[in-house]
Structures are given as structure tokens and as C-alpha cells.
Amino acid sequence: MGIPHSGRKLIVEKGSVKASQMPSLQDIESMMVGIDDMEEFKRVFLIFACATLLAPTSHLEGSHLLWYTPREQLLGNINWGEYVLEFFIQAIHEHRRKESVWIKGCLMFLQIFYFSISNFPTMYMELTTPRIAAWNDFLVKQRIKLELEMLGGFGKVELVSTSAEQDETEKNKAPAVDDPVDPDENEDFDVILHT
């Protein structure tokens, strides 16, 4: 998605925060307009970006844990890709344990990840970095429409191998003398890091 996927792990305070102590997204938007301190603006903007795109919850408010995490913890060389992925995985676990009706997290990441690892021959998309750069609203809707019409649902397409799986398979298979090697067959599908 074009967010940093290296750097230090974001450590958030795990204290309990009451919902009444958390400003709404509308309040956060208003705050950003009036902030003169650039470091404070960055902190509030990151919380807003997480609440609306990177790690949204089912409520119209930001992460309580991020809101009360000190500014110096949020700014700098943070691995936001790891944070988004861990938030999403935690949300899936909560959903499986029936603690949550909704799946929280970046559903756009899940959508682009699914599109990137599934082989849908009717619609070829160039593998770009970040993966999301190849998609726009029209293409996403078109892909969904085609998959529903042609296959009757999701999850029925063949998955493409990642480079690690492909390397292991290729290592165990000796090429035949008559079998020409095609360099394009061994493209690097490093899906998670560049999604």
C-alpha cells in the first residue's frame, strides 16, 4: 500500500481507556485544522489515518491505544506495514472467537492482497510497487463483478505461488534439456511486503 514496511515496531500503551475519553473522528478533523505545532499535527494525522484507512474499528473514532501513546512513540521511523498487518490479524482472531461481529482493520489491504495472489486470467493486472497503485475504483468494481458473474463467488480462483514456494519447487525439479528456461516464470511475488 506504499506505507513503510521497515523500521522500529510501534509500541502502544495497553492501558484501559474509556470511550468517553476518546474524541470522535469529526473532533479529530477539527483539531487538525487548528494545530500550529507540526509534530502535534503529524501525531493527530497518523491517528486519523489509522482510524479511517490503515486500522479502522467498527466505531467512528480512532484507536484508543494510539490516542494515548506518547508522541515520540508515534513519530519517526515506524514500521506501519507491520502495525497494519498485526492489527488486522488481531481483528481476525477476535472475529473467530466471536468477540466482534465486524472485522476491523484495513479491508483495502485484504482486497488488494486477495487480488494480488489470485490468478484471474480474464483480468490481467501489472504487478506494481506498491500493489495498490495498479488499482482504481473502476478496476476493483470490474474485478468483483467479473469474479461473481464468472465464478459465482470469491475464493474459487487459483492462487499464484510466492517466490519462496516457487524456489522450493524449482529446487526439487531438474529442467529437461529440451525445456527452455523462461526468466519471466520466476517473477518475485513478494505479496505481503509490497501490497
XYZ file of C-alpha atoms in Angstrom:
195
model
C 0.000 0.000 0.000
C 3.016 2.241 -0.103
C 3.431 2.592 3.659
C 6.784 1.901 5.361
C 7.380 -1.800 5.983
C 10.660 -1.471 7.833
C 11.772 0.462 10.870
C 11.049 0.116 14.540
C 7.997 -1.640 15.891
C 5.254 0.655 17.145
C 4.749 0.071 20.856
C 1.327 1.235 22.035
C 0.261 1.609 25.626
C -2.124 -1.210 26.572
C -3.856 0.703 29.373
C -7.608 0.874 29.619
C -9.177 3.978 28.141
C -12.861 4.787 28.372
C -14.734 5.619 25.173
C -15.782 8.951 26.680
C -12.105 9.975 26.796
C -11.669 9.475 23.046
C -12.522 12.259 20.575
C -14.706 11.381 17.580
C -13.326 11.464 14.041
C -15.177 14.725 13.486
C -13.426 16.194 16.545
C -10.064 14.935 15.271
C -10.695 16.558 11.858
C -11.472 19.863 13.571
C -8.348 19.569 15.721
C -6.099 19.078 12.674
C -7.310 22.338 11.118
C -6.296 24.359 14.162
C -2.918 22.757 15.035
C 0.124 25.002 14.539
C 2.741 22.629 16.008
C 3.880 20.403 13.090
C 4.865 17.476 15.339
C 1.449 17.506 17.023
C -0.236 17.719 13.605
C 1.710 14.631 12.444
C 0.634 12.716 15.566
C -3.045 13.604 15.162
C -2.911 12.947 11.401
C -1.423 9.470 11.979
C -4.216 8.678 14.431
C -6.760 9.934 11.885
C -5.158 7.882 9.061
C -5.228 4.757 11.218
C -8.839 5.382 12.269
C -10.097 5.894 8.724
C -7.883 3.761 6.476
C -4.997 1.780 7.951
C -6.554 0.274 11.083
C -10.210 1.311 11.364
C -12.524 -0.076 14.000
C -16.275 -0.526 13.775
C -16.752 2.747 15.678
C -16.394 6.219 14.220
C -13.414 7.036 16.401
C -9.693 6.464 16.372
C -7.714 3.858 18.245
C -7.904 4.496 21.961
C -4.442 2.984 22.356
C -2.878 5.226 19.706
C -4.525 8.340 21.119
C -2.806 7.852 24.475
C 0.541 6.679 23.079
C 3.231 9.358 23.579
C 4.048 11.463 20.514
C 7.679 10.325 20.385
C 6.470 6.697 20.098
C 4.292 7.501 17.037
C 6.712 9.643 15.038
C 9.930 8.685 13.309
C 10.976 5.504 11.554
C 7.926 3.334 12.371
C 7.080 0.072 10.612
C 3.478 0.992 9.771
C 3.114 -2.040 7.495
C 3.742 -4.334 10.463
C 1.277 -2.371 12.600
C -1.483 -2.601 9.957
C -0.905 -6.335 9.446
C -0.805 -7.119 13.189
C -3.947 -5.048 13.784
C -5.711 -6.946 11.010
C -4.579 -10.364 12.288
C -5.713 -9.473 15.824
C -9.108 -8.419 14.419
C -9.469 -11.751 12.604
C -8.693 -13.628 15.842
C -11.305 -11.555 17.714
C -13.842 -12.270 14.982
C -13.122 -16.014 15.129
C -13.536 -16.002 18.918
C -16.899 -14.263 18.347
C -15.712 -11.207 20.292
C -16.566 -8.980 17.354
C -19.260 -9.081 14.695
C -17.212 -6.864 12.379
C -13.737 -7.489 11.036
C -11.725 -4.434 11.963
C -8.668 -3.408 10.032
C -7.701 -2.275 6.575
C -10.127 -4.071 4.280
C -8.455 -2.409 1.300
C -5.266 -4.320 2.221
C -7.224 -7.575 2.284
C -8.833 -6.801 -1.072
C -5.565 -5.888 -2.818
C -3.798 -8.857 -1.194
C -6.511 -11.220 -2.495
C -6.355 -9.695 -5.980
C -2.537 -9.943 -5.985
C -2.326 -13.618 -5.045
C -5.202 -14.903 -7.158
C -4.797 -15.891 -10.791
C -7.776 -14.452 -12.638
C -6.916 -14.840 -16.338
C -9.800 -12.696 -17.611
C -8.303 -9.599 -15.995
C -4.522 -9.211 -16.113
C -3.041 -6.576 -13.812
C 0.577 -5.498 -13.826
C 2.385 -6.145 -10.534
C 3.360 -2.694 -9.334
C 5.037 -1.462 -6.190
C 3.031 -0.649 -4.203
C 0.415 -3.153 -5.374
C -2.423 -0.707 -4.736
C -1.036 1.641 -7.423
C -2.371 -0.653 -10.170
C -5.965 -0.441 -8.927
C -8.609 2.266 -9.030
C -12.287 2.253 -8.078
C -13.447 1.190 -11.552
C -10.972 -1.733 -11.785
C -11.862 -3.016 -8.299
C -15.577 -2.954 -9.142
C -14.896 -4.615 -12.509
C -12.845 -7.400 -10.886
C -15.549 -8.052 -8.286
C -18.267 -8.075 -10.952
C -16.349 -10.464 -13.235
C -15.464 -12.864 -10.435
C -19.059 -13.001 -9.202
C -20.506 -13.413 -12.714
C -17.971 -15.947 -13.988
C -17.314 -17.990 -10.849
C -20.361 -17.335 -8.702
C -18.346 -16.092 -5.720
C -14.931 -15.410 -4.255
C -12.158 -17.822 -3.320
C -12.647 -20.025 -6.373
C -9.616 -18.827 -8.318
C -6.187 -20.436 -8.387
C -3.617 -18.795 -6.108
C -0.275 -17.750 -7.520
C 2.832 -19.131 -5.851
C 5.028 -16.811 -3.861
C 8.718 -16.739 -4.727
C 9.612 -18.869 -1.663
C 7.185 -21.633 -2.683
C 8.327 -21.403 -6.283
C 12.015 -21.558 -5.307
C 11.412 -24.722 -3.254
C 9.509 -26.365 -6.124
C 12.116 -25.365 -8.694
C 14.970 -26.592 -6.480
C 13.476 -30.097 -6.476
C 12.788 -30.164 -10.232
C 15.671 -30.504 -12.656
C 14.907 -28.842 -16.009
C 14.865 -31.099 -19.041
C 17.394 -30.383 -21.770
C 14.576 -29.654 -24.230
C 12.785 -27.461 -21.675
C 13.854 -23.824 -22.282
C 14.109 -21.655 -19.192
C 11.741 -18.689 -19.225
C 13.011 -15.943 -16.861
C 9.516 -14.415 -16.644
C 8.164 -17.597 -14.996
C 10.149 -16.908 -11.834
C 8.883 -13.401 -11.062
C 9.120 -12.348 -7.453
C 5.626 -12.260 -5.953
C 6.591 -10.760 -2.626
C 2.926 -10.111 -1.947
C 2.801 -9.089 1.693
C 5.723 -6.689 1.734
C 4.652 -4.694 -1.306
C 0.866 -4.783 -1.004
